């Protein structure tokens, strides 16, 4: 295996800090760009994210045309915080209301595709504590300044906020290193060149995203990479170093559930591609154990691994965007 | 033609229209830790922001103060300085991630002085957006090593080699909105250190206790007779020492500040405290030392100065009630250089020195408009013939 892709398709956000150049490229391509933020109880970070993006990439440099928040049913003040700075806020349940509603990040991203207008969609997690507009322009750069890259993923250092006010400088990415990278190395070694395949920040042309299915939960990042890779090849994928991203620390149990969904998504994709033959349907429940007093008690989480079809297969979408299926 | 004073309420309204950019500057700069003596990264970011906004000349001076200069239209007019201190009292490892909502920004150091620095960085954008041009060069300086042990070194070194006259200056502080400082106390800031050497082998159980000795020093300071005129006071601001609950404290430090309208009174009180320290050390047979950390001379341009009157007029035009007290800040150094200057507060806030310090967003727009009013007043010449 060669590592040519790592050299040619890996970028650093500083390569794209000339925002005027990006605006020029955008105008040349005659395209619109949407920023979509999936949320669930993000009142502490969402407004900051919107303010910075709006100031730097809408008001000062007309790079982004709209900021859209797709929410899974927040019970805090996420909506008020987002609307205070002019973002369009949608409850995921209200988008495509004729279809059955599911809750999950993948569901929000998929519905974001329906509700946004842009030819490029940037997806950013809404819990980035050290948000900076490089998170958006770093992803846009390769899409605007090359002709072959259609999907860009972020990677970064991942210090973790531990406790109320302290930071730990290393850590994070445990599911990547313990689950997804070994799986890639075993079955798709080329994909190990993607430094952080599970990062929650990526941007892509609509005509790529609308043609792939979206798992409704955690598996969405894994499936996107596998589907884009198998459909269009590694060359259409790029990755950008965004330096540093501070995020919430997650418990090992929460990461275990995330790993469950990712492994399931991966195996399903392999089966779909005919690379493995599953003799039996996989189970839907992740079972974990808690020590209560002197007794271990099982706690199970049902995670069915549901997927949304490619958006181009949804009639309401093709009607709205006048796309031929 | 409308005067600049008449325009101020409209400016406040217009600034609100680009609130995202001001908030972005407050957040981006505030999230960069900058404890005193460790302001380098924040200084570079400040400079980057000025450069982003198209400031003509951006540089870092020999003392690491980041400076941007917006060239004026008249070559013969001295420059106007607008400054804000870069450093905060917040340690580097404290979480500096700010929280923004519709009304507030919360984060360590936001009121002292990230909002001041954020507003300073936003001025080039605001000038351009409001189509404001000045005869004088506008020198936008983030000054380092200001607070505590920094002892205003940044501003001292900024002004020391400055070869040309300065027309006037505005110092920006986070809070409170309505603050109008035009005088500074005479001040000496000091620390009294008590240390009791440990002996090798077994320690005697009844030996002097550093904390009790400092307590004795405090009691004697409190017995000093301080005059009402000139106004004078001693603030006991910090104390720390000891090792654990069950051990006699071998060391302790007491931080204090003498403030007075009169330099000679500051000196007299300082000498009294020196006597207390010498006497207590001698009688207790311990090592008790008085160290001076910083000092400032008392100075004032007075309420009648046209700059102060113009600042009051600008604030009243914006329905702000000016509140004036002596202050120790960059202002003291400008006044010591005979440069007319005022300090203004940008907004309202609370818990200034806690990690969850909070600032209000809405009042900030009038706070910025008053700064524009004072810069315009200086540019119109209110300090020129005084």
mmCIF file with all atom_site columns, C-alpha atoms in Angstrom, chain A residues 4-112:
data_model
loop_
_atom_site.group_PDB
_atom_site.id
_atom_site.type_symbol
_atom_site.label_atom_id
_atom_site.label_alt_id
_atom_site.label_comp_id
_atom_site.label_asym_id
_atom_site.label_entity_id
_atom_site.label_seq_id
_atom_site.pdbx_PDB_ins_code
_atom_site.Cartn_x
_atom_site.Cartn_y
_atom_site.Cartn_z
_atom_site.occupancy
_atom_site.B_iso_or_equiv
_atom_site.pdbx_formal_charge
_atom_site.auth_seq_id
_atom_site.auth_comp_id
_atom_site.auth_asym_id
_atom_site.auth_atom_id
_atom_site.pdbx_PDB_model_num
ATOM 1   C CA . UNK A 1 4   ? 0.294   8.954  -1.669 1.00 0.00 ? 4   UNK A CA 1
ATOM 2   C CA . UNK A 1 5   ? -3.195  10.022 -0.717 1.00 0.00 ? 5   UNK A CA 1
ATOM 3   C CA . UNK A 1 6   ? -2.011  11.089 2.736  1.00 0.00 ? 6   UNK A CA 1
ATOM 4   C CA . UNK A 1 7   ? 0.502   13.400 1.098  1.00 0.00 ? 7   UNK A CA 1
ATOM 5   C CA . UNK A 1 8   ? -1.648  14.788 -1.700 1.00 0.00 ? 8   UNK A CA 1
ATOM 6   C CA . UNK A 1 9   ? -5.046  15.059 -0.007 1.00 0.00 ? 9   UNK A CA 1
ATOM 7   C CA . UNK A 1 10  ? -4.077  16.204 3.483  1.00 0.00 ? 10  UNK A CA 1
ATOM 8   C CA . UNK A 1 11  ? -4.185  19.922 4.201  1.00 0.00 ? 11  UNK A CA 1
ATOM 9   C CA . UNK A 1 12  ? -3.728  22.367 7.043  1.00 0.00 ? 12  UNK A CA 1
ATOM 10  C CA . UNK A 1 13  ? -6.323  25.055 7.695  1.00 0.00 ? 13  UNK A CA 1
ATOM 11  C CA . UNK A 1 14  ? -3.667  27.774 7.423  1.00 0.00 ? 14  UNK A CA 1
ATOM 12  C CA . UNK A 1 15  ? -3.429  27.025 3.688  1.00 0.00 ? 15  UNK A CA 1
ATOM 13  C CA . UNK A 1 16  ? -6.916  28.500 3.352  1.00 0.00 ? 16  UNK A CA 1
ATOM 14  C CA . UNK A 1 17  ? -6.769  31.504 5.666  1.00 0.00 ? 17  UNK A CA 1
ATOM 15  C CA . UNK A 1 18  ? -6.888  33.897 2.710  1.00 0.00 ? 18  UNK A CA 1
ATOM 16  C CA . UNK A 1 19  ? -10.653 34.141 2.821  1.00 0.00 ? 19  UNK A CA 1
ATOM 17  C CA . UNK A 1 20  ? -10.808 36.551 -0.097 1.00 0.00 ? 20  UNK A CA 1
ATOM 18  C CA . UNK A 1 21  ? -9.325  33.815 -2.290 1.00 0.00 ? 21  UNK A CA 1
ATOM 19  C CA . UNK A 1 22  ? -11.991 31.359 -1.148 1.00 0.00 ? 22  UNK A CA 1
ATOM 20  C CA . UNK A 1 23  ? -14.770 33.870 -1.851 1.00 0.00 ? 23  UNK A CA 1
ATOM 21  C CA . UNK A 1 24  ? -13.347 34.381 -5.322 1.00 0.00 ? 24  UNK A CA 1
ATOM 22  C CA . UNK A 1 25  ? -13.268 30.619 -5.957 1.00 0.00 ? 25  UNK A CA 1
ATOM 23  C CA . UNK A 1 26  ? -16.822 30.291 -4.695 1.00 0.00 ? 26  UNK A CA 1
ATOM 24  C CA . UNK A 1 27  ? -18.024 33.047 -7.011 1.00 0.00 ? 27  UNK A CA 1
ATOM 25  C CA . UNK A 1 28  ? -16.202 31.463 -9.918 1.00 0.00 ? 28  UNK A CA 1
ATOM 26  C CA . UNK A 1 29  ? -17.922 28.153 -9.269 1.00 0.00 ? 29  UNK A CA 1
ATOM 27  C CA . UNK A 1 30  ? -21.265 29.989 -8.895 1.00 0.00 ? 30  UNK A CA 1
ATOM 28  C CA . UNK A 1 31  ? -22.312 27.949 -5.907 1.00 0.00 ? 31  UNK A CA 1
ATOM 29  C CA . UNK A 1 32  ? -24.009 28.443 -2.548 1.00 0.00 ? 32  UNK A CA 1
ATOM 30  C CA . UNK A 1 33  ? -22.706 27.160 0.759  1.00 0.00 ? 33  UNK A CA 1
ATOM 31  C CA . UNK A 1 34  ? -24.741 26.088 3.801  1.00 0.00 ? 34  UNK A CA 1
ATOM 32  C CA . UNK A 1 35  ? -23.579 25.495 7.343  1.00 0.00 ? 35  UNK A CA 1
ATOM 33  C CA . UNK A 1 36  ? -25.639 22.871 9.147  1.00 0.00 ? 36  UNK A CA 1
ATOM 34  C CA . UNK A 1 37  ? -25.363 22.363 12.906 1.00 0.00 ? 37  UNK A CA 1
ATOM 35  C CA . UNK A 1 38  ? -27.029 19.275 14.418 1.00 0.00 ? 38  UNK A CA 1
ATOM 36  C CA . UNK A 1 39  ? -27.953 19.926 18.054 1.00 0.00 ? 39  UNK A CA 1
ATOM 37  C CA . UNK A 1 40  ? -29.279 18.333 21.188 1.00 0.00 ? 40  UNK A CA 1
ATOM 38  C CA . UNK A 1 41  ? -29.128 20.529 24.283 1.00 0.00 ? 41  UNK A CA 1
ATOM 39  C CA . UNK A 1 42  ? -26.235 22.719 23.159 1.00 0.00 ? 42  UNK A CA 1
ATOM 40  C CA . UNK A 1 43  ? -27.227 26.016 24.797 1.00 0.00 ? 43  UNK A CA 1
ATOM 41  C CA . UNK A 1 44  ? -23.711 26.556 26.142 1.00 0.00 ? 44  UNK A CA 1
ATOM 42  C CA . UNK A 1 45  ? -21.909 26.387 22.797 1.00 0.00 ? 45  UNK A CA 1
ATOM 43  C CA . UNK A 1 46  ? -24.344 26.951 19.945 1.00 0.00 ? 46  UNK A CA 1
ATOM 44  C CA . UNK A 1 47  ? -24.597 30.766 20.087 1.00 0.00 ? 47  UNK A CA 1
ATOM 45  C CA . UNK A 1 48  ? -20.840 31.188 20.147 1.00 0.00 ? 48  UNK A CA 1
ATOM 46  C CA . UNK A 1 49  ? -20.494 28.947 17.112 1.00 0.00 ? 49  UNK A CA 1
ATOM 47  C CA . UNK A 1 50  ? -23.127 30.883 15.173 1.00 0.00 ? 50  UNK A CA 1
ATOM 48  C CA . UNK A 1 51  ? -21.777 34.314 16.190 1.00 0.00 ? 51  UNK A CA 1
ATOM 49  C CA . UNK A 1 52  ? -18.243 33.541 15.038 1.00 0.00 ? 52  UNK A CA 1
ATOM 50  C CA . UNK A 1 53  ? -19.278 31.911 11.769 1.00 0.00 ? 53  UNK A CA 1
ATOM 51  C CA . UNK A 1 54  ? -21.711 34.697 10.980 1.00 0.00 ? 54  UNK A CA 1
ATOM 52  C CA . UNK A 1 55  ? -19.215 37.442 11.750 1.00 0.00 ? 55  UNK A CA 1
ATOM 53  C CA . UNK A 1 56  ? -16.268 36.008 9.895  1.00 0.00 ? 56  UNK A CA 1
ATOM 54  C CA . UNK A 1 57  ? -17.769 33.960 7.071  1.00 0.00 ? 57  UNK A CA 1
ATOM 55  C CA . UNK A 1 58  ? -21.010 35.768 6.320  1.00 0.00 ? 58  UNK A CA 1
ATOM 56  C CA . UNK A 1 59  ? -20.676 39.430 7.340  1.00 0.00 ? 59  UNK A CA 1
ATOM 57  C CA . UNK A 1 60  ? -16.984 39.991 6.672  1.00 0.00 ? 60  UNK A CA 1
ATOM 58  C CA . UNK A 1 61  ? -16.464 37.483 3.876  1.00 0.00 ? 61  UNK A CA 1
ATOM 59  C CA . UNK A 1 62  ? -19.537 36.220 1.990  1.00 0.00 ? 62  UNK A CA 1
ATOM 60  C CA . UNK A 1 63  ? -18.502 32.597 2.056  1.00 0.00 ? 63  UNK A CA 1
ATOM 61  C CA . UNK A 1 64  ? -21.450 30.987 3.823  1.00 0.00 ? 64  UNK A CA 1
ATOM 62  C CA . UNK A 1 65  ? -24.966 31.752 2.606  1.00 0.00 ? 65  UNK A CA 1
ATOM 63  C CA . UNK A 1 66  ? -27.003 30.291 5.437  1.00 0.00 ? 66  UNK A CA 1
ATOM 64  C CA . UNK A 1 67  ? -26.669 28.811 8.912  1.00 0.00 ? 67  UNK A CA 1
ATOM 65  C CA . UNK A 1 68  ? -29.199 26.129 9.755  1.00 0.00 ? 68  UNK A CA 1
ATOM 66  C CA . UNK A 1 69  ? -29.668 24.363 13.088 1.00 0.00 ? 69  UNK A CA 1
ATOM 67  C CA . UNK A 1 70  ? -31.391 20.960 13.054 1.00 0.00 ? 70  UNK A CA 1
ATOM 68  C CA . UNK A 1 71  ? -32.373 19.953 16.560 1.00 0.00 ? 71  UNK A CA 1
ATOM 69  C CA . UNK A 1 72  ? -33.269 16.568 18.013 1.00 0.00 ? 72  UNK A CA 1
ATOM 70  C CA . UNK A 1 73  ? -35.624 17.936 20.679 1.00 0.00 ? 73  UNK A CA 1
ATOM 71  C CA . UNK A 1 74  ? -33.506 20.016 23.053 1.00 0.00 ? 74  UNK A CA 1
ATOM 72  C CA . UNK A 1 75  ? -35.048 20.742 26.433 1.00 0.00 ? 75  UNK A CA 1
ATOM 73  C CA . UNK A 1 76  ? -32.695 23.616 27.233 1.00 0.00 ? 76  UNK A CA 1
ATOM 74  C CA . UNK A 1 77  ? -32.439 27.049 25.592 1.00 0.00 ? 77  UNK A CA 1
ATOM 75  C CA . UNK A 1 78  ? -30.683 25.871 22.420 1.00 0.00 ? 78  UNK A CA 1
ATOM 76  C CA . UNK A 1 79  ? -33.404 27.347 20.234 1.00 0.00 ? 79  UNK A CA 1
ATOM 77  C CA . UNK A 1 80  ? -33.311 30.805 21.864 1.00 0.00 ? 80  UNK A CA 1
ATOM 78  C CA . UNK A 1 81  ? -29.509 30.880 21.771 1.00 0.00 ? 81  UNK A CA 1
ATOM 79  C CA . UNK A 1 82  ? -29.423 29.947 18.072 1.00 0.00 ? 82  UNK A CA 1
ATOM 80  C CA . UNK A 1 83  ? -32.152 32.343 17.012 1.00 0.00 ? 83  UNK A CA 1
ATOM 81  C CA . UNK A 1 84  ? -30.620 35.242 18.973 1.00 0.00 ? 84  UNK A CA 1
ATOM 82  C CA . UNK A 1 85  ? -27.942 35.449 16.287 1.00 0.00 ? 85  UNK A CA 1
ATOM 83  C CA . UNK A 1 86  ? -30.073 34.820 13.237 1.00 0.00 ? 86  UNK A CA 1
ATOM 84  C CA . UNK A 1 87  ? -29.620 31.110 12.551 1.00 0.00 ? 87  UNK A CA 1
ATOM 85  C CA . UNK A 1 88  ? -32.613 29.248 11.110 1.00 0.00 ? 88  UNK A CA 1
ATOM 86  C CA . UNK A 1 89  ? -33.737 26.711 13.678 1.00 0.00 ? 89  UNK A CA 1
ATOM 87  C CA . UNK A 1 90  ? -35.648 23.541 12.792 1.00 0.00 ? 90  UNK A CA 1
ATOM 88  C CA . UNK A 1 91  ? -36.864 20.765 14.942 1.00 0.00 ? 91  UNK A CA 1
ATOM 89  C CA . UNK A 1 92  ? -35.894 17.577 13.093 1.00 0.00 ? 92  UNK A CA 1
ATOM 90  C CA . UNK A 1 93  ? -39.373 16.173 13.755 1.00 0.00 ? 93  UNK A CA 1
ATOM 91  C CA . UNK A 1 94  ? -40.904 19.012 11.719 1.00 0.00 ? 94  UNK A CA 1
ATOM 92  C CA . UNK A 1 95  ? -38.821 18.320 8.613  1.00 0.00 ? 95  UNK A CA 1
ATOM 93  C CA . UNK A 1 96  ? -40.394 15.831 6.183  1.00 0.00 ? 96  UNK A CA 1
ATOM 94  C CA . UNK A 1 97  ? -43.237 15.310 8.651  1.00 0.00 ? 97  UNK A CA 1
ATOM 95  C CA . UNK A 1 98  ? -44.908 12.633 6.549  1.00 0.00 ? 98  UNK A CA 1
ATOM 96  C CA . UNK A 1 99  ? -42.017 10.269 7.199  1.00 0.00 ? 99  UNK A CA 1
ATOM 97  C CA . UNK A 1 100 ? -41.519 8.399  10.451 1.00 0.00 ? 100 UNK A CA 1
ATOM 98  C CA . UNK A 1 101 ? -39.293 10.445 12.804 1.00 0.00 ? 101 UNK A CA 1
ATOM 99  C CA . UNK A 1 102 ? -36.166 9.086  14.443 1.00 0.00 ? 102 UNK A CA 1
ATOM 100 C CA . UNK A 1 103 ? -33.816 10.712 16.906 1.00 0.00 ? 103 UNK A CA 1
ATOM 101 C CA . UNK A 1 104 ? -30.109 10.830 16.224 1.00 0.00 ? 104 UNK A CA 1
ATOM 102 C CA . UNK A 1 105 ? -27.281 12.872 14.784 1.00 0.00 ? 105 UNK A CA 1
ATOM 103 C CA . UNK A 1 106 ? -27.440 11.075 11.427 1.00 0.00 ? 106 UNK A CA 1
ATOM 104 C CA . UNK A 1 107 ? -31.151 11.830 11.205 1.00 0.00 ? 107 UNK A CA 1
ATOM 105 C CA . UNK A 1 108 ? -30.417 15.547 11.731 1.00 0.00 ? 108 UNK A CA 1
ATOM 106 C CA . UNK A 1 109 ? -27.690 15.581 9.096  1.00 0.00 ? 109 UNK A CA 1
ATOM 107 C CA . UNK A 1 110 ? -29.913 13.813 6.594  1.00 0.00 ? 110 UNK A CA 1
ATOM 108 C CA . UNK A 1 111 ? -32.795 16.192 7.208  1.00 0.00 ? 111 UNK A CA 1
ATOM 109 C CA . UNK A 1 112 ? -30.328 19.077 7.040  1.00 0.00 ? 112 UNK A CA 1
#
